[in-house]
CSV table of C-alpha atoms in Angstrom, one decimal:
chain,number,residue,atom,x,y,z
J,218,MET,CA,0.0,0.0,-0.1
J,219,LEU,CA,2.8,2.4,0.9
J,220,LEU,CA,4.6,1.5,-2.2
J,221,ARG,CA,1.5,2.4,-4.3
J,222,LEU,CA,1.2,5.7,-2.6
J,223,ILE,CA,4.8,6.5,-3.3
J,224,ARG,CA,4.4,5.5,-6.9
J,225,LEU,CA,1.3,7.7,-7.2
J,226,PHE,CA,3.0,10.6,-5.6
J,227,THR,CA,6.0,10.3,-7.8
J,228,LEU,CA,3.8,10.1,-10.9
J,229,ILE,CA,1.8,13.2,-9.8
J,230,VAL,CA,5.0,15.2,-9.1
J,231,THR,CA,6.5,14.2,-12.5
J,232,PHE,CA,3.2,15.2,-14.2
J,233,VAL,CA,3.2,18.5,-12.5
J,234,CYS,CA,6.9,19.1,-13.4
J,235,ILE,CA,6.4,18.2,-17.0
J,236,SER,CA,3.2,20.2,-17.5
J,237,SER,CA,4.8,23.3,-15.9
J,238,ALA,CA,7.7,23.1,-18.2
J,239,THR,CA,5.6,22.9,-21.3
J,240,PHE,CA,4.4,26.6,-21.6
J,241,ALA,CA,6.9,27.1,-24.4
J,242,ILE,CA,5.3,27.5,-27.8
J,243,SER,CA,6.6,26.9,-31.3
J,244,LEU,CA,5.7,28.4,-34.6
J,245,GLY,CA,4.2,25.2,-35.8
J,246,GLU,CA,1.7,25.2,-32.8
J,247,LEU,CA,0.6,28.7,-33.5
J,248,GLN,CA,0.2,28.0,-37.1
J,249,ASN,CA,-1.7,24.7,-36.8
J,250,SER,CA,-3.9,24.9,-33.7
J,251,PRO,CA,-7.4,26.3,-33.9
J,252,GLN,CA,-6.7,27.7,-30.4
J,253,PHE,CA,-4.8,30.5,-32.0
J,254,TRP,CA,-6.2,33.1,-34.3
J,255,ARG,CA,-3.8,35.0,-36.5
J,256,GLU,CA,-4.5,38.7,-36.8
J,257,ARG,CA,-1.9,39.9,-39.0
J,258,HIS,CA,0.4,38.3,-41.6
J,259,ASP,CA,3.2,40.0,-43.4
J,260,SER,CA,6.8,39.5,-44.3
J,261,SER,CA,8.2,40.7,-40.9
J,262,SER,CA,5.6,39.5,-38.3
J,263,ASP,CA,2.5,37.6,-37.3
J,264,ILE,CA,0.3,38.1,-34.3
J,265,TYR,CA,-1.7,35.4,-32.7
J,266,LEU,CA,-4.5,35.6,-30.2
J,267,ASP,CA,-4.9,32.6,-27.8
J,268,LEU,CA,-8.7,32.2,-27.9
J,269,ASN,CA,-8.6,30.0,-24.9
J,270,SER,CA,-6.9,32.6,-22.7
J,271,ILE,CA,-9.6,35.2,-22.7
J,272,GLN,CA,-10.7,36.1,-19.2
J,273,ASN,CA,-13.1,38.7,-17.9
J,274,THR,CA,-11.6,40.7,-15.1
J,275,LEU,CA,-14.2,43.6,-14.9
J,276,TYR,CA,-17.9,43.5,-15.7
J,277,ASN,CA,-19.3,46.9,-14.8
J,278,PRO,CA,-21.3,48.1,-17.9
J,279,PRO,CA,-20.5,50.2,-19.8
J,280,LYS,CA,-16.9,49.4,-18.6
J,281,TYR,CA,-15.5,46.0,-19.3
J,282,THR,CA,-11.8,44.6,-18.9
J,283,LEU,CA,-10.5,41.5,-20.4
J,284,LYS,CA,-7.1,39.8,-20.1
J,285,PHE,CA,-5.7,37.6,-22.9
J,286,LYS,CA,-2.5,36.1,-24.3
J,287,VAL,CA,-0.9,37.1,-27.6
J,288,TYR,CA,2.0,35.7,-29.3
J,289,THR,CA,4.0,37.9,-31.7
J,290,VAL,CA,6.3,36.1,-34.2
J,291,ASP,CA,9.2,38.3,-35.4
J,292,LYS,CA,10.4,36.6,-38.5
J,293,LYS,CA,13.5,38.8,-38.9
J,294,GLU,CA,14.7,38.0,-35.4
J,295,ASN,CA,13.3,34.5,-35.5
J,296,ILE,CA,11.6,34.7,-32.1
J,297,ILE,CA,8.1,34.4,-30.6
J,298,ALA,CA,7.2,36.9,-27.8
J,299,ASP,CA,4.7,35.6,-25.2
J,300,GLY,CA,2.5,38.5,-24.0
J,301,GLU,CA,-0.5,39.4,-22.0
J,302,ILE,CA,-2.8,42.2,-22.8
J,303,ILE,CA,-5.2,43.8,-20.4
J,304,ALA,CA,-7.9,45.6,-22.5
J,305,ASP,CA,-10.2,48.1,-21.0
J,306,TYR,CA,-13.4,48.7,-23.1
J,307,ASP,CA,-15.8,51.6,-22.8
J,308,TYR,CA,-19.0,50.2,-24.4
J,309,ASN,CA,-20.4,53.7,-24.9
J,310,LYS,CA,-17.9,54.0,-27.7
J,311,SER,CA,-18.8,50.7,-29.3
J,312,ILE,CA,-20.5,50.7,-32.7
J,313,GLU,CA,-23.9,50.1,-31.0
J,314,GLY,CA,-23.2,52.9,-28.5
J,315,ILE,CA,-22.2,55.3,-31.2
J,316,ILE,CA,-25.5,54.5,-33.2
J,317,LYS,CA,-27.6,54.8,-30.1
J,318,ARG,CA,-26.0,58.2,-29.0
J,319,ASN,CA,-26.5,59.7,-32.4
J,320,ASN,CA,-30.1,58.5,-32.8
J,321,LEU,CA,-29.3,56.3,-35.8
J,322,SER,CA,-30.8,53.0,-34.6
J,323,LYS,CA,-33.7,53.3,-37.1
J,324,MET,CA,-31.3,53.5,-40.0
J,325,PRO,CA,-29.7,50.4,-41.5
J,326,TYR,CA,-26.0,49.8,-40.6
J,327,THR,CA,-25.1,50.0,-44.2
J,328,SER,CA,-26.4,53.6,-44.8
J,329,GLU,CA,-23.7,56.1,-45.6
J,330,LYS,CA,-24.7,58.3,-42.6
J,331,VAL,CA,-24.2,55.4,-40.1
J,332,LYS,CA,-20.9,54.4,-41.7
J,333,SER,CA,-19.6,57.9,-41.7
J,334,THR,CA,-20.7,58.7,-38.1
J,335,VAL,CA,-19.2,55.5,-36.8
J,336,LYS,CA,-16.0,55.8,-38.8
J,337,LYS,CA,-15.4,59.4,-37.4
J,338,ALA,CA,-16.3,58.5,-33.9
J,339,LYS,CA,-14.1,55.4,-33.9
J,340,LEU,CA,-11.1,57.2,-35.4
J,341,LYS,CA,-11.5,59.9,-32.6
J,342,ASP,CA,-11.6,57.4,-29.9
J,343,SER,CA,-11.9,53.6,-30.4
J,344,GLY,CA,-13.1,53.1,-26.7
J,345,ILE,CA,-10.3,50.6,-26.0
J,346,VAL,CA,-7.2,51.1,-23.7
J,347,ASN,CA,-4.5,48.4,-23.7
J,348,SER,CA,-1.6,47.5,-21.5
J,349,LEU,CA,0.9,44.8,-22.6
J,350,LYS,CA,3.5,42.7,-20.7
J,351,VAL,CA,5.9,40.4,-22.3
J,352,SER,CA,6.6,37.4,-20.1
J,353,ALA,CA,8.8,35.1,-22.2
J,354,ILE,CA,10.6,34.9,-25.5
J,355,TYR,CA,11.2,31.7,-27.6
J,356,ASN,CA,12.9,30.7,-30.7
J,357,LEU,CA,10.7,29.5,-33.5
J,358,ASN,CA,11.1,25.8,-32.3
J,359,GLY,CA,9.8,26.8,-28.9
J,360,LYS,CA,13.1,26.8,-27.0
J,361,GLU,CA,13.0,29.3,-24.2
J,362,ILE,CA,15.3,32.4,-24.7
J,363,TYR,CA,14.0,34.6,-21.9
J,364,SER,CA,11.6,33.9,-19.0
J,365,GLY,CA,11.6,36.1,-15.9
J,366,ASN,CA,9.9,39.2,-14.6
J,367,PRO,CA,7.4,40.4,-17.2
J,368,ILE,CA,8.4,43.3,-19.2
J,369,LYS,CA,5.9,46.2,-19.5
J,370,THR,CA,5.9,47.3,-23.1
J,371,ALA,CA,2.8,49.4,-23.0
J,372,GLU,CA,0.6,50.8,-20.3
J,373,ASN,CA,-2.7,52.4,-20.6
J,374,ILE,CA,-2.3,53.2,-24.3
J,375,LYS,CA,-5.4,54.4,-26.2
J,376,VAL,CA,-5.8,52.0,-29.1
J,377,ASP,CA,-6.0,53.3,-32.7
J,378,ALA,CA,-9.1,51.9,-34.4
J,379,THR,CA,-7.0,51.1,-37.4
J,380,SER,CA,-4.3,49.1,-35.5
J,381,SER,CA,-3.6,45.4,-35.0
J,382,ALA,CA,-4.1,46.1,-31.3
J,383,TYR,CA,-7.6,47.2,-32.0
J,384,ILE,CA,-8.5,44.1,-34.1
J,385,LEU,CA,-7.1,41.8,-31.5
J,386,SER,CA,-8.9,43.5,-28.7
J,387,VAL,CA,-12.3,43.5,-30.6
J,388,LYS,CA,-11.8,39.8,-31.5
J,389,ALA,CA,-11.2,39.0,-27.8
J,390,PHE,CA,-14.4,41.0,-26.8
J,391,LYS,CA,-16.5,39.3,-29.5
J,392,GLN,CA,-15.3,35.9,-28.3
J,393,TYR,CA,-16.2,36.6,-24.8
J,394,TYR,CA,-19.5,38.6,-25.2
J,395,LYS,CA,-20.8,37.8,-28.7
J,396,VAL,CA,-21.7,41.4,-29.5
J,397,THR,CA,-20.5,44.2,-31.8
J,398,PHE,CA,-17.9,46.5,-30.4
């Protein structure tokens, strides 16, 4: 009986050690798993959103905050940066909020007046503020290059409505809330 408990304990410790060491990610995993959504693809970099990492940290309508992981693949440096974004959303500045505030709810979304009003408002203020911390850097095969104290690369930055950060944040919001931001 004692021998079985020791074996079970050893197995559990081994499993915990192996699973805690497997947070590294490779380019192949990012490209081939439906868990990762690729936002941008160009000759120098790709950005992936981990769809399974999206967490709600504040639900206080019209204010929302989500936390989620992103991976940036730098093709020139041959590295993958593992980051965490905290995105603050002001739903008053969502598409639905803009339409409601401008009394355009009876008009179709496809009308020029609605499109123009939403575009101007979104370019002025997208309603999203992001902070980003990089927690690890890997080579393209998943070998760890850096892991330690997270590095703050952006803090409370208003997100431009034409940027990759906006697209990632909206995708995360839509995954969690299933509404139009």
